[in-house]
C-alpha cells in the first residue's frame, strides 16, 4: 500500500518542482503519507487490503488523496530467516538517545562521518518513501533515486512465528503493528551481509521511538529519538564500501524473505549491556 498527498507547494523547492512538472503534464510534488507491505495467503488478502486502506485514511501524517494498492503473486520460494533479537535501551532524553545511537553505530564499524550523514538524512524536512544507502566509512549516499530511496518489499512472517513474536512483544507491552513490521523489515535488511547497520526514525508525528539494528547487536529500540509532533523521520542502511548497489537494491526490493524463527525479546537494558551483548 502506498498513500500520498499533493503538496500545497509552500516551499520554494516544491513550488519550482510543481511549475516544472505541471508544464510537462506530470504529477505535482507528492508527499509520502504512509506505506506498508506484506506476504499473505489468498484467504487473508481482502481483510489485509481493508486494514491497509483504513490505516492510510486515518494516518497521523494527514489525509492522503491517493492510495495505491498493488497485489503480486509470488513466483519465488521465500528465503526463510530468523528475526533479530529485540532490546529497548533506557533513555529519558533526545540528547542521550542520540549519544547512544552514535556509540552503537561506532562500535558496529560505522564512521563518524557516515553517522553525521545519516542524521542529516533522517532529520531532514524532506522525507523519503524508502531508505537511503550510505557507505559505512566514506559516508556517501549511493542509492540512485535521491527523492525516493530504496523501498524494502516482499517481506513477511509465517503464522507460527507471528504468534511467537506477538507473545514475546506482548510480554514487553509493545505488541503493536509499528514494532512488528519494523522488526520484520530490519531482519530482512540485516540478513544481507553488505549491510552493516540500519538507523530508523519513524516519520509519524506521534511515534518517537526509533531503532538501530545490526547483526552484531540486534534490534535496539531507542525511545525519545525525536520531538513529538515532528513529521521528520527516515531510514538509512549503512553499507560496505564495495557494495554492488544494483544487486543490493534487487535483494531489498524484490527478493522474497519470510521470518520463520524468532530470537529473544528482552526488556529495557543499559547501553553497556547492549555493547557487551554482541548479539548473544
Ligand atoms: N523500505 C524502506 N524504507 C522504508 C520502508 C520500506 N519498506 N518503510 C518506511 N521506510 C522509511 C521511509 O523513509 C519512512 O519515512 C521512514 O522509513 C519511517 O517509516 O520498535 O513507523 O513507517 O518501537 O514511519 C519503528 C518502531 C517504527 C520502533 C518505524 O517507520 C519500535 C516506523 P515509518
Ligand atoms: Mg510512517
JSON list of N, CA, C and O and ligand atoms in Angstrom, two decimals, residues 33 59 61 202-204, ligand 2:
[
{"chain": "A", "resi": 33, "resn": "UNK", "atom": "N", "xyz": [2.64, 9.79, 2.59]},
{"chain": "A", "resi": 33, "resn": "UNK", "atom": "CA", "xyz": [1.88, 9.73, 3.84]},
{"chain": "A", "resi": 33, "resn": "UNK", "atom": "C", "xyz": [2.16, 8.43, 4.56]},
{"chain": "A", "resi": 33, "resn": "UNK", "atom": "O", "xyz": [2.57, 8.42, 5.72]},
{"chain": "A", "resi": 59, "resn": "UNK", "atom": "N", "xyz": [-4.27, 8.12, 8.82]},
{"chain": "A", "resi": 59, "resn": "UNK", "atom": "CA", "xyz": [-2.86, 8.26, 9.19]},
{"chain": "A", "resi": 59, "resn": "UNK", "atom": "C", "xyz": [-2.55, 9.59, 9.87]},
{"chain": "A", "resi": 59, "resn": "UNK", "atom": "O", "xyz": [-3.05, 10.63, 9.44]},
{"chain": "A", "resi": 61, "resn": "UNK", "atom": "N", "xyz": [-0.05, 11.39, 9.63]},
{"chain": "A", "resi": 61, "resn": "UNK", "atom": "CA", "xyz": [0.66, 12.36, 8.78]},
{"chain": "A", "resi": 61, "resn": "UNK", "atom": "C", "xyz": [-0.30, 13.15, 7.89]},
{"chain": "A", "resi": 61, "resn": "UNK", "atom": "O", "xyz": [0.12, 14.04, 7.16]},
{"chain": "A", "resi": 202, "resn": "UNK", "atom": "N", "xyz": [10.83, 6.91, 12.89]},
{"chain": "A", "resi": 202, "resn": "UNK", "atom": "CA", "xyz": [9.50, 6.96, 12.27]},
{"chain": "A", "resi": 202, "resn": "UNK", "atom": "C", "xyz": [9.20, 8.38, 11.80]},
{"chain": "A", "resi": 202, "resn": "UNK", "atom": "O", "xyz": [9.63, 9.35, 12.42]},
{"chain": "A", "resi": 203, "resn": "UNK", "atom": "N", "xyz": [8.46, 8.48, 10.72]},
{"chain": "A", "resi": 203, "resn": "UNK", "atom": "CA", "xyz": [8.05, 9.82, 10.26]},
{"chain": "A", "resi": 203, "resn": "UNK", "atom": "C", "xyz": [6.65, 10.17, 10.80]},
{"chain": "A", "resi": 203, "resn": "UNK", "atom": "O", "xyz": [6.07, 11.18, 10.44]},
{"chain": "A", "resi": 204, "resn": "UNK", "atom": "N", "xyz": [6.10, 9.31, 11.66]},
{"chain": "A", "resi": 204, "resn": "UNK", "atom": "CA", "xyz": [4.78, 9.59, 12.24]},
{"chain": "A", "resi": 204, "resn": "UNK", "atom": "C", "xyz": [4.95, 10.60, 13.37]},
{"chain": "A", "resi": 204, "resn": "UNK", "atom": "O", "xyz": [5.81, 10.41, 14.24]},
{"chain": "B", "resi": 2, "resn": "LIG", "atom": "MG1", "xyz": [5.35, 6.41, 8.93]}
]
